[in-house]
Every structure is written in structure tokens, then in C-alpha cells.
Coordinates of C-alpha atoms and ligand atoms in Angstrom, one line a residue:
M975 CA 91.9 143.3 6.5
A976 CA 93.2 142.8 2.9
N977 CA 94.4 146.3 2.4
H978 CA 96.9 147.1 5.1
K979 CA 96.8 150.8 4.3
E980 CA 93.2 150.8 5.4
A981 CA 94.1 149.6 8.8
K982 CA 96.1 152.8 9.3
T983 CA 93.4 155.0 7.8
I984 CA 90.7 153.6 10.0
Q985 CA 90.5 153.2 13.7
A986 CA 87.7 151.6 15.7
I987 CA 85.7 153.0 18.6
I988 CA 83.4 150.7 20.4
L989 CA 80.7 152.2 22.7
A990 CA 80.5 150.3 25.9
A991 CA 79.7 152.7 28.7
G992 CA 75.9 152.6 28.8
T993 CA 73.9 151.8 31.9
S994 CA 72.1 148.8 30.5
S995 CA 68.9 150.0 32.3
R996 CA 66.6 147.8 30.2
F997 CA 68.3 144.7 31.5
K998 CA 67.0 145.5 35.0
T999 CA 69.8 143.6 36.7
G1000 CA 71.8 146.5 37.9
R1001 CA 74.8 145.1 36.0
T1002 CA 76.3 146.0 32.7
K1003 CA 74.8 143.9 29.9
L1004 CA 78.1 144.0 28.0
I1005 CA 79.5 141.1 29.9
E1006 CA 76.4 139.0 29.8
K1007 CA 77.4 135.9 28.0
I1008 CA 76.1 134.8 24.7
C1009 CA 77.1 131.2 23.9
G1010 CA 79.6 131.4 26.7
R1011 CA 81.3 134.6 25.6
P1012 CA 80.8 138.1 27.1
M1013 CA 78.8 140.1 24.6
I1014 CA 81.3 142.9 24.2
L1015 CA 84.0 140.4 23.0
Y1016 CA 82.2 139.7 19.7
P1017 CA 82.5 143.1 18.1
T1018 CA 85.9 143.6 19.9
G1019 CA 87.1 140.3 18.4
I1020 CA 86.2 141.4 14.9
M1021 CA 88.1 144.6 15.3
Q1022 CA 91.1 142.5 16.3
Q1023 CA 90.7 140.3 13.3
L1024 CA 90.6 143.3 11.1
G1025 CA 93.8 144.6 12.7
L1026 CA 92.1 147.9 13.7
K1027 CA 93.4 150.0 16.5
T1028 CA 90.6 150.0 18.9
V1029 CA 89.4 152.5 21.5
M1030 CA 86.6 151.4 23.8
V1031 CA 84.4 153.9 25.7
V1032 CA 83.7 152.5 29.2
G1033 CA 81.8 154.0 32.1
F1034 CA 79.1 152.1 33.9
Q1035 CA 80.8 149.3 35.7
K1036 CA 83.9 149.9 33.6
E1037 CA 86.0 147.5 35.7
S1038 CA 83.9 144.5 34.7
V1039 CA 83.9 145.4 31.0
Q1040 CA 87.7 146.2 31.0
E1041 CA 88.5 143.0 32.8
A1042 CA 86.5 140.9 30.3
V1043 CA 88.3 142.6 27.4
I1044 CA 91.8 142.5 28.9
N1045 CA 91.3 138.8 29.8
H1046 CA 90.8 138.0 26.1
F1047 CA 92.7 140.6 24.2
A1048 CA 95.4 141.7 26.7
D1049 CA 96.3 145.4 26.3
S1050 CA 95.4 145.7 22.6
V1051 CA 92.4 147.9 23.4
T1052 CA 92.6 151.5 24.7
F1053 CA 90.0 152.5 27.2
V1054 CA 88.4 155.9 27.5
H1055 CA 86.3 156.8 30.5
Q1056 CA 82.9 158.4 29.9
E1057 CA 82.2 159.5 33.4
E1058 CA 78.5 160.2 33.0
Q1059 CA 76.5 158.4 30.5
K1060 CA 74.9 161.2 28.6
G1061 CA 74.3 159.3 25.3
T1062 CA 76.1 157.8 22.3
G1063 CA 77.0 161.3 20.9
H1064 CA 78.6 162.2 24.2
A1065 CA 80.4 158.9 24.3
I1066 CA 82.1 159.5 21.0
A1067 CA 82.9 163.1 22.0
C1068 CA 84.8 161.7 25.0
T1069 CA 87.3 160.0 22.7
K1070 CA 88.3 163.2 20.9
E1071 CA 91.9 163.0 22.0
N1072 CA 92.2 159.5 20.6
W1073 CA 91.2 160.4 17.1
T1074 CA 94.4 159.6 15.2
A1075 CA 93.2 157.9 12.0
D1076 CA 91.5 159.7 9.0
H1077 CA 88.3 157.8 9.5
L1078 CA 86.6 156.4 12.6
L1079 CA 84.6 153.2 12.6
V1080 CA 82.1 153.6 15.5
L1081 CA 80.0 150.8 16.7
N1082 CA 77.7 149.9 19.5
G1083 CA 79.1 147.3 21.9
D1084 CA 75.7 145.5 22.1
M1085 CA 75.7 143.8 18.7
P1086 CA 77.1 140.3 19.2
L1087 CA 76.0 138.9 15.8
I1088 CA 77.9 141.4 13.7
T1089 CA 80.3 139.8 11.2
Q1090 CA 83.6 140.9 9.7
D1091 CA 82.3 141.0 6.1
I1092 CA 79.7 143.6 7.0
I1093 CA 82.2 145.8 8.7
E1094 CA 84.5 145.4 5.6
K1095 CA 81.7 146.3 3.3
I1096 CA 80.8 149.5 5.1
I1097 CA 84.5 150.6 5.3
K1098 CA 84.9 149.9 1.6
K1099 CA 81.8 151.8 0.5
H1100 CA 82.7 154.7 2.8
L1101 CA 86.3 155.0 1.4
E1102 CA 85.2 154.5 -2.2
S1103 CA 82.5 157.1 -2.0
D1104 CA 84.5 159.6 0.1
A1105 CA 81.5 160.2 2.3
A1106 CA 81.5 162.4 5.4
I1107 CA 79.5 159.7 7.2
S1108 CA 78.4 156.2 6.3
F1109 CA 76.2 154.0 8.3
A1110 CA 74.5 150.6 8.2
T1111 CA 70.7 150.2 7.9
A1112 CA 68.5 147.2 8.1
H1113 CA 64.9 146.3 7.5
H1114 CA 62.8 145.7 10.6
C1115 CA 59.1 146.4 11.0
D1116 CA 58.4 145.8 14.7
P1117 CA 56.9 149.0 16.1
E1118 CA 57.9 147.9 19.6
A1119 CA 61.6 147.8 18.6
L1120 CA 63.3 151.0 19.8
Y1121 CA 65.7 151.4 16.8
G1122 CA 66.4 154.7 15.3
R1123 CA 64.3 155.1 12.1
V1124 CA 66.1 156.1 8.9
I1125 CA 63.9 158.6 7.1
Q1126 CA 64.8 159.5 3.5
A1127 CA 62.9 162.2 1.7
D1128 CA 64.0 164.3 -1.3
N1129 CA 67.7 164.8 -0.9
N1130 CA 67.6 164.5 2.8
I1131 CA 68.4 161.6 5.1
Q1132 CA 67.9 161.6 8.9
I1133 CA 67.8 159.2 11.8
I1134 CA 65.0 159.8 14.2
E1135 CA 65.1 157.8 17.5
A1136 CA 62.0 155.8 18.2
K1137 CA 61.2 157.8 21.3
D1138 CA 61.3 161.0 19.3
F1139 CA 59.4 159.7 16.3
E1140 CA 55.9 161.1 15.9
G1141 CA 54.5 159.1 13.1
D1142 CA 53.5 155.4 12.9
L1143 CA 56.7 153.4 13.8
A1144 CA 55.2 150.3 12.0
E1145 CA 55.3 152.2 8.8
Q1146 CA 59.0 152.9 9.1
C1147 CA 60.9 149.7 8.6
C1148 CA 64.4 151.1 7.8
V1149 CA 66.3 151.1 11.1
N1150 CA 69.7 152.4 12.1
A1151 CA 72.1 149.5 12.8
G1152 CA 74.5 151.4 15.1
I1153 CA 77.6 151.1 12.9
Y1154 CA 79.1 154.3 11.5
V1155 CA 82.2 155.3 9.6
I1156 CA 82.9 158.9 10.0
K1157 CA 85.5 161.2 8.5
K1158 CA 87.7 162.6 11.2
D1159 CA 87.6 166.1 9.8
F1160 CA 83.8 166.1 9.6
L1161 CA 83.7 164.9 13.2
L1162 CA 86.2 167.5 14.4
D1163 CA 84.1 170.2 12.8
H1164 CA 80.7 169.1 14.0
I1165 CA 81.0 167.2 17.2
D1166 CA 80.2 170.3 19.2
Q1167 CA 76.9 170.8 17.3
L1168 CA 75.3 167.8 19.0
H1169 CA 72.6 168.7 21.6
N1170 CA 70.3 166.9 24.0
N1171 CA 67.1 168.5 23.0
N1172 CA 65.2 165.3 22.6
A1173 CA 62.9 162.8 24.4
S1174 CA 65.8 161.1 26.2
K1175 CA 67.7 164.3 27.1
E1176 CA 70.8 162.5 25.6
W1177 CA 73.4 163.5 23.1
Y1178 CA 72.8 161.2 20.1
I1179 CA 75.5 160.1 17.7
T1180 CA 72.8 159.7 15.1
D1181 CA 72.4 163.5 14.9
L1182 CA 75.7 163.6 13.0
V1183 CA 73.9 162.0 10.1
N1184 CA 71.2 164.7 10.3
I1185 CA 73.9 167.4 10.5
A1186 CA 75.8 166.1 7.5
S1187 CA 72.6 165.7 5.4
K1188 CA 71.4 169.2 6.2
K1189 CA 74.8 170.5 5.0
Q1190 CA 74.5 168.5 1.8
L1191 CA 77.6 166.6 2.7
K1192 CA 77.8 163.1 1.4
V1193 CA 76.0 160.5 3.5
V1194 CA 76.2 156.8 2.5
T1195 CA 74.1 153.9 3.7
V1196 CA 74.8 150.3 3.5
S1197 CA 71.9 147.9 3.9
V1198 CA 72.7 144.8 6.0
P1199 CA 70.6 141.9 7.3
F1200 CA 68.7 142.7 10.5
D1201 CA 69.8 139.5 12.2
R1202 CA 73.4 140.5 11.9
I1203 CA 72.9 143.9 13.6
R1204 CA 70.4 143.0 16.3
G1205 CA 71.0 145.1 19.4
V1206 CA 70.7 143.4 22.8
N1207 CA 69.0 145.7 25.2
D1208 CA 67.1 143.2 27.4
F1209 CA 66.9 139.5 28.2
K1210 CA 64.4 138.9 25.4
E1211 CA 66.8 140.4 22.8
L1212 CA 69.6 138.5 24.4
W1213 CA 67.7 135.2 24.1
A1214 CA 66.9 136.0 20.4
A1215 CA 70.5 136.8 19.7
E1216 CA 71.7 133.7 21.5
Q1217 CA 69.3 131.5 19.5
I1218 CA 70.8 132.8 16.3
K1219 CA 74.4 132.5 17.5
K1220 CA 73.8 129.0 18.8
S1221 CA 72.1 127.8 15.6
E1222 CA 75.1 129.1 13.6
I1223 CA 77.5 127.2 15.8
I1224 CA 75.4 124.0 15.6
Q1225 CA 75.1 124.3 11.8
H1226 CA 78.8 124.8 11.6
W1227 CA 79.4 121.5 13.4
M1228 CA 76.7 119.7 11.4
A1229 CA 78.6 120.7 8.3
Q1230 CA 81.6 119.0 9.8
G1231 CA 79.8 115.7 10.2
V1232 CA 78.4 116.0 13.7
R1233 CA 74.8 114.7 14.4
F1234 CA 72.6 116.5 16.9
C1235 CA 69.5 115.0 18.3
I1236 CA 66.9 117.8 18.8
A1237 CA 69.5 120.4 18.0
H1238 CA 67.5 123.4 19.2
N1239 CA 67.6 121.8 22.7
V1240 CA 71.4 121.6 22.9
Q1241 CA 73.4 124.4 24.5
I1242 CA 76.8 125.0 22.9
D1243 CA 79.4 127.6 23.5
W1244 CA 81.3 129.5 20.8
N1245 CA 84.6 127.8 21.6
V1246 CA 83.5 124.2 21.7
T1247 CA 85.0 121.8 19.1
I1248 CA 83.5 118.4 18.0
G1249 CA 85.0 115.8 15.8
S1250 CA 83.2 114.3 12.8
G1251 CA 81.0 111.3 13.4
S1252 CA 80.2 112.3 16.9
F1253 CA 76.6 112.4 18.2
I1254 CA 75.2 115.0 20.6
G1255 CA 72.1 114.0 22.5
S1256 CA 69.1 116.1 23.3
G1257 CA 69.5 118.6 26.1
A1258 CA 73.3 118.2 26.2
Q1259 CA 75.2 121.3 27.4
L1260 CA 78.7 121.7 25.9
L1261 CA 80.3 124.6 27.6
E1262 CA 83.5 126.6 28.0
G1263 CA 85.9 125.2 25.4
T1264 CA 84.9 121.6 25.7
K1265 CA 86.5 119.5 23.1
I1266 CA 85.0 116.3 21.8
G1267 CA 86.9 113.9 19.6
K1268 CA 85.7 111.9 16.6
D1269 CA 83.0 109.3 16.7
S1270 CA 82.1 110.0 20.3
T1271 CA 78.7 110.2 21.8
V1272 CA 77.4 112.7 24.4
G1273 CA 74.2 111.3 25.9
A1274 CA 71.1 113.3 26.6
F1275 CA 71.2 115.9 29.3
S1276 CA 74.9 115.5 29.9
F1277 CA 76.8 118.6 31.0
L1278 CA 80.3 119.0 29.8
K1279 CA 82.2 122.1 30.9
N1280 CA 85.9 122.8 30.0
T1281 CA 86.3 119.1 29.4
T1282 CA 88.2 117.2 26.7
I1283 CA 86.7 113.9 25.4
G1284 CA 88.7 111.7 23.2
D1285 CA 87.7 109.7 20.1
R1286 CA 85.1 106.9 20.2
T1287 CA 84.2 107.7 23.8
H1288 CA 80.7 107.3 25.2
V1289 CA 79.3 109.7 27.6
Y1290 CA 76.0 108.2 28.7
P1291 CA 73.0 110.5 29.6
H1292 CA 73.0 112.8 32.6
S1293 CA 76.8 112.8 33.1
Y1294 CA 78.4 115.9 34.6
C1295 CA 82.0 116.5 33.6
D1296 CA 83.8 119.7 34.6
S1297 CA 87.5 120.6 33.9
S1298 CA 88.6 117.1 33.2
I1299 CA 90.1 115.0 30.5
I1300 CA 88.6 111.7 29.3
G1301 CA 90.6 109.7 26.8
N1302 CA 89.8 107.6 23.8
D1303 CA 87.4 104.6 23.8
A1304 CA 86.4 105.4 27.4
S1305 CA 82.9 105.2 28.8
V1306 CA 81.3 107.4 31.5
G1307 CA 77.9 107.6 33.1
P1308 CA 75.0 107.5 33.1
F1309 CA 74.7 109.8 36.1
C1310 CA 78.4 110.3 36.9
Y1311 CA 80.2 113.3 38.2
I1312 CA 83.8 113.8 37.0
H1313 CA 85.5 117.1 38.0
G1314 CA 88.5 118.8 39.6
D1315 CA 91.1 118.2 36.8
S1316 CA 90.5 114.5 36.8
K1317 CA 91.9 112.4 34.0
L1318 CA 90.5 109.2 32.6
H1319 CA 92.9 107.4 30.4
D1320 CA 91.9 105.5 27.3
N1321 CA 89.4 102.7 27.7
A1322 CA 88.6 103.6 31.3
V1323 CA 85.0 103.1 32.5
V1324 CA 83.3 105.2 35.1
G1325 CA 79.7 104.1 35.5
S1326 CA 76.5 105.3 37.2
F1327 CA 76.6 107.3 40.5
V1328 CA 80.4 107.4 40.5
E1329 CA 82.1 110.7 41.5
V1330 CA 85.7 111.2 40.4
N1331 CA 87.3 114.3 41.9
R1332 CA 91.0 115.4 41.4
S1333 CA 91.7 111.8 40.4
T1334 CA 93.3 109.8 37.7
I1335 CA 91.8 106.5 36.3
G1336 CA 94.3 104.4 34.3
S1337 CA 93.7 102.6 31.0
F1338 CA 91.2 99.8 31.1
S1339 CA 90.3 100.5 34.7
K1340 CA 86.7 100.3 35.8
A1341 CA 84.6 101.8 38.5
K1342 CA 81.2 101.0 37.2
H1343 CA 78.8 101.7 40.1
L1344 CA 78.3 103.9 43.1
A1345 CA 81.8 105.1 44.2
Y1346 CA 83.6 108.2 45.4
L1347 CA 87.1 108.6 44.1
G1348 CA 88.6 111.7 45.5
D1349 CA 92.3 112.4 45.3
T1350 CA 92.7 108.9 44.0
M1351 CA 95.3 107.6 41.6
V1352 CA 94.1 104.5 40.0
G1353 CA 96.5 102.5 37.8
Q1354 CA 95.8 100.4 34.8
Q1355 CA 93.4 97.4 34.5
V1356 CA 92.1 98.0 38.0
T1357 CA 88.6 96.8 38.9
I1358 CA 86.7 98.8 41.5
G1359 CA 83.6 97.1 42.9
A1360 CA 80.4 99.0 43.7
G1361 CA 80.4 101.2 46.7
L1362 CA 84.1 102.2 47.2
V1363 CA 84.6 105.3 49.1
A1364 CA 88.0 107.0 49.2
C1365 CA 87.9 108.9 52.5
N1366 CA 90.2 111.6 51.4
Y1367 CA 89.4 114.3 54.0
D1368 CA 90.1 114.1 57.7
G1369 CA 88.3 117.3 58.5
A1370 CA 91.4 119.4 58.0
K1371 CA 93.5 118.0 55.1
K1372 CA 92.9 116.1 51.9
H1373 CA 94.9 112.8 51.5
Q1374 CA 95.7 110.6 48.6
T1375 CA 94.7 107.1 47.8
I1376 CA 96.8 105.1 45.3
I1377 CA 95.5 101.9 43.7
Q1378 CA 98.1 100.3 41.6
D1379 CA 97.8 98.3 38.4
N1380 CA 95.6 95.2 38.2
A1381 CA 94.3 95.6 41.8
F1382 CA 90.8 94.2 42.4
I1383 CA 88.7 96.2 44.9
G1384 CA 85.8 94.3 46.5
G1385 CA 82.3 95.9 46.8
N1386 CA 81.5 98.4 49.5
N1387 CA 85.1 99.2 50.5
T1388 CA 86.2 102.2 52.5
F1389 CA 89.8 103.4 52.0
V1390 CA 91.0 105.8 54.7
A1391 CA 93.6 107.9 53.0
P1392 CA 96.5 108.2 52.8
V1393 CA 96.6 104.6 51.7
T1394 CA 98.1 102.5 48.9
I1395 CA 96.8 99.3 47.5
G1396 CA 99.6 97.5 45.8
A1397 CA 99.7 96.1 42.3
S1398 CA 97.5 93.1 41.8
A1399 CA 96.3 93.1 45.4
I1400 CA 92.7 92.2 46.2
T1401 CA 90.6 93.7 48.9
A1402 CA 87.6 91.8 50.3
A1403 CA 84.1 93.1 50.0
G1404 CA 83.1 95.3 52.9
S1405 CA 86.6 96.1 54.0
T1406 CA 87.7 99.3 55.7
I1407 CA 91.3 99.7 54.6
T1408 CA 93.4 101.9 56.9
Q1409 CA 96.8 100.5 56.2
D1410 CA 98.7 100.0 52.9
V1411 CA 98.1 96.7 51.2
P1412 CA 101.2 95.1 49.7
A1413 CA 101.3 94.1 46.1
N1414 CA 99.5 90.8 45.4
A1415 CA 98.1 90.5 48.9
L1416 CA 94.5 89.8 49.9
A1417 CA 93.3 92.4 52.5
I1418 CA 90.3 91.5 54.6
A1419 CA 89.2 94.2 57.0
R1420 CA 85.8 93.4 58.3
E1421 CA 84.1 91.4 61.1
R1422 CA 84.0 87.7 60.6
Q1423 CA 80.4 86.4 60.0
V1424 CA 78.7 84.4 62.7
N1425 CA 75.7 82.2 61.8
K1426 CA 73.5 81.1 64.7
E1427 CA 71.6 78.0 63.6
N1428 CA 67.8 78.2 63.9
Y1429 CA 68.0 81.5 65.6
A1430 CA 65.5 83.2 63.2
D1431 CA 62.5 81.2 64.6
K1432 CA 63.6 81.9 68.2
I1433 CA 63.5 85.6 67.4
R1434 CA 60.1 85.4 65.9
E1435 CA 58.7 83.6 69.0
K1436 CA 60.2 86.2 71.2
I1437 CA 58.6 89.0 69.2
N1438 CA 55.2 87.4 69.2
G1439 CA 55.4 86.7 73.0
D1440 CA 56.4 90.2 73.8
K1441 CA 53.8 91.8 71.5
T1442 CA 51.4 93.0 74.2
E1443 CA 54.2 94.4 76.4
T1444 CA 55.5 96.8 73.9
E1445 CA 53.9 100.1 72.9
V1446 CA 55.3 99.7 69.3
S1447 CA 52.7 99.4 66.6
T1448 CA 52.3 95.8 65.5
T1449 CA 50.5 96.4 62.3
T1450 CA 53.3 94.7 60.5
P1451 CA 55.2 91.7 61.9
W1452 CA 58.5 93.6 61.5
A1453 CA 57.5 96.8 63.3
P1454 CA 59.7 95.8 66.4
L1455 CA 62.6 95.2 64.1
E1456 CA 62.2 98.6 62.6
A1457 CA 62.1 100.1 66.1
G1458 CA 65.4 98.4 66.8
I1459 CA 63.9 96.4 69.7
I1460 CA 64.7 93.0 68.2
F1461 CA 68.4 93.2 68.8
K1462 CA 68.0 94.1 72.4
Q1463 CA 65.7 91.2 73.0
A1464 CA 67.6 88.6 71.0
E1465 CA 70.8 88.9 73.0
Ligands
UD1_1868 C1 71.2 153.1 19.4 C2 70.9 154.2 18.3 C3 69.8 153.7 17.5 C4 70.1 152.4 16.8 C5 70.4 151.4 17.8 C6 70.9 150.1 17.1 C7 71.6 156.3 19.4 C8 71.1 157.5 20.0 N1 70.6 155.4 19.0 O1 70.1 153.0 20.2 O2 69.5 154.7 16.5 O3 68.9 152.0 16.0 O4 71.5 151.9 18.7 O5 71.1 149.1 18.0 O6 72.8 156.0 19.3 N2 76.6 153.9 25.3 C9 77.7 154.6 25.8 N3 77.4 155.7 26.5 C10 76.2 156.2 26.6 C11 75.1 155.6 26.1 C12 75.3 154.4 25.4 O7 78.8 154.1 25.6 O8 76.1 157.3 27.3 C13 76.8 152.6 24.5 C14 76.0 151.5 25.1 O9 76.8 150.8 26.1 C15 75.8 150.6 23.9 C16 75.8 151.6 22.7 O10 76.4 152.8 23.2 O11 76.8 149.6 23.7 C17 74.4 151.9 22.2 O12 73.6 152.4 23.3 P1 72.1 151.9 23.5 O13 71.6 152.6 24.7 O14 72.0 150.5 23.5 O15 71.4 152.6 22.2 P2 70.0 152.2 21.6 O16 68.9 152.8 22.4 O17 70.0 150.8 21.3
CA1869 CA1 71.3 149.0 21.9

């Protein structure tokens, strides 16, 4: 906040104890994620940015809410326990012993789209006007929406909760946002006048406005855009809020020179970063702090979670990368699975149906097709043929495979770890490698091939001769082969 004096005059109270009954999950909604961030952290983060001392009222599943807050903001928030959830008025009353500043900024915890400038605007207007209570209003005409309606007549202003409203809700489009700045002295004098004589049998914070107005004390309203104060009370409202948040994030990156294909179809978390010139394909999911460098491409339907991608790197469609680092000028996918803190150095290539788990792939090394690289350290300039399986697990322990620089691995190899393939060594196709291969050696670990001249015809004759003796269906000439008979008979 620009004025440091204000930070001492104002303290924040966030209401986060409610039972989230409209979510129908049995869990607190306040840790439901919106663009990858628990909902409660959005308003809390703004209080932190403003440098406001913050008290949070917790109750229903308080451990989960507290854990989410502490994980992100350490111990900068003070928690007050509202044992029974008797309403927003009761929640604020529970914090009485923590009222230290002259004015209290109180806000609902379920408004993830709120911005710093709106909060600053309300505080400024409240302090300038010396109001007893100030609150934010917005224009919203949906009669189904259960916002408190702000009714102004003559010199009187009051908030009537939707459930208590007797007229036509569609006619009352001025709604209460759920953000209040209240003079501490006014609160001390009037908090005990709240009651629960209403449809919900709850103590409403909104009645403080009605009390102030009746007493002809100054009540100030600040009109703000509805989209900024949307409350999230069920999954429909969560979806609506997330669409807005997501489109803001996408538009931010568009403004930084990132192209999105079918942008509305991309999922992106709040803490993802993307370099200019990059392209994000349709249906891509960029989650949990994923970082994408400049001029890179993330192909359609790729899933990147907590993953760093360098510059000019190509992630082909349907790739799944989790908790891994992929360098510059690299290429992965389509259909690859990179996870377990794996690292691909610059110019590495991991192609289709390749799984890389807890492994490192050196610069200019390639595993282009059908491989499992688990606990494998691959050096530089290594070529891995199709079908390598690093057998890293013996049923009890994981073991490491090391493939040193410039090695060439033939197709369809099996490496029984622990095993090391020396630098510039070659392994023959189809080898099962159980012992270390020295540098520059050729390892062949397979049966020698035997060709039996003209044996194919003999086998066919045998099959046709035996046809009536077998119960196997002979609708195709190869049925005995499929049944495995041929090998027995050919011996
Ligand atoms: C509230 C307002 C309504 C306003 C709307 C804006 C009241 C009575 N009504 O309604 O006028 O239009 O917000 O979104 O305040 N909470 C507690 N303890 C409780 C009950 C709730 O801490 O005992 C917390 C909730 O966790 C939530 C916040 O207070 O974060 C608001 O509660 P909620 O039930 O969502 O209020 P609304 O019905 O949306
Ligand atoms: Ca609400």
C-alpha cells in the first residue's frame, strides 16, 4: 500500500470458517483450486501484497484451510477459531480480541477474482469519508443468485439477504459484494446488536449496515465490477470464476507474445510462465509452476506439470511431462512420458512411446521410439534404438543403468541394472545385457540365428498332412501355427 500509515490503521479479517454446504462434497470449498491455487489464497495474497496484518476466521475443516495458508504465507496470518458456524456476523464477533487497528477490512474468503486496486479503492473512500461502515456493491440481475440485495430508499440503506427478500429479486440488481471496511469503535459498540432472527437463523455481518443506517451513521458504498467480486458457492460458480481467471492469465501471456491455439481449450495455472514466441496447442494443460522458454512449442493435448522447458524446444502432441526439466532445442513426444525429476539436456530427443523416469538424457542423445528409461543416466550423443528396456527393478530395489557418451544401443535391448555401457560401445540388436560393456566394445547377447534351408515347405506339408488328425480349426492355413502346434511337429 502506498501510504504506510494506512497499513497500521487498517487490519484485514478474512472469513473462512463456513461449511461450504452448497458444494456438496463434504469438504471446505476454500481449498478447492482455481487455476491451480487454493481459492482462499487469492484474497489472502492480496492482503499480503497490501502489507495488511491479517486475521483469518477458520472453523469447518480448519486444518486444511490453515495448512494451505501456512504453506504459502508461513506464519504471517493469525487464525481465530469459530467453533460453530453461526453466520458471517458471528464469525466477525469471534475475532473481537484481535481488533487492534482503527478500521477493519472484512472480506469473504470465497472471492478469488478480487483485485488489489478494488480493495485500495474501498479503503481510500472509507478513510476519506470517515464512514462508520463502507462496503462494495455490484450490479447483477440474476434472480437465482443468492447475493444480499442492497436496497436504498430515502436516507436509508440496507442489505437484505436473498432468502429474506420478499419482493422480486430480478428487480433488485444491486448486490452486496462481501467486502466491508468498518470502524473499530462502531463495531465495538454494535456487534452485540446482531441477531439471528432471519430465514437462515444465522448472525449476518450485513446487519451492521442496517444498524448504522438506522442510526443515521455514515454508510458509504463503492460500486465495483461484478466479475471481480463473484462469490464461489458451488461448482457452477467455481467454473465461472475459473474461466475468468484463466482467460486473464491467457490474455496476459498473449500480450507477452505467446500464441495459443483454441485458447479457451487450454488449462493454465496461475504460476505458469511462458517465453515470447512460444506456441501452445489446443487442449494443452500447463500446470503447477510449469515454465516454458522462448520460441518453444507445446503440442496439442500435452500435459506439463511442474516442468521446465527451455528455449526452442518442441513438445509434440500428447506428451506427459511431470516434475522434470527439458533443456533448449530439445524434442519430446508425441506420446512420451517424462517424469520423476528427469532431466533432458539441450538438443536431446525423446520420441514416441518413450518413458523416462528418474533419468538423465545428455545433450544430442536420442531415444526416438518405444523405450523405458528408468533410473538411467544417458551421456551425450548416445543413440538408443527402438525398444530398449532398462530393467531397473528387481522386485525389491531399484538399480541404475549408465550409458556413457557416444554409445550406440541396438533395437530391442534389455539392460538388467545395475549395468554400465561404456563410452562409444555398441550393443547388438536384441541383446539382453546383464554385465557391464567396456568402452568401445561391441556387446552381442542373443541366440545365434540358424537358417534351415527349404524347411518352410516341409513344415507346410506336415501341416496339411496332419490336418484331419487335429481338432484345431483349419479355416485359415495358419491356424495350427497360432495354436502353437507347428513347433512341436516340426522338430
Ligand atoms: C454473503 C453475504 C451476502 C453477499 C455475499 C457475497 C452474509 C450474511 N451474506 O453471502 O450479502 O452478497 O456474501 O458473496 O454475509 N463464513 C464464516 N463463518 C460462518 C459463515 C460463513 O467464516 O459462520 C465465511 C465463509 O467461509 C465464506 C464467507 O464467510 O468465506 C461468506 O459466507 P457465505 O456462506 O459464502 O455467504 P453468502 O451466502 O455468499
Ligand atoms: Ca459466498
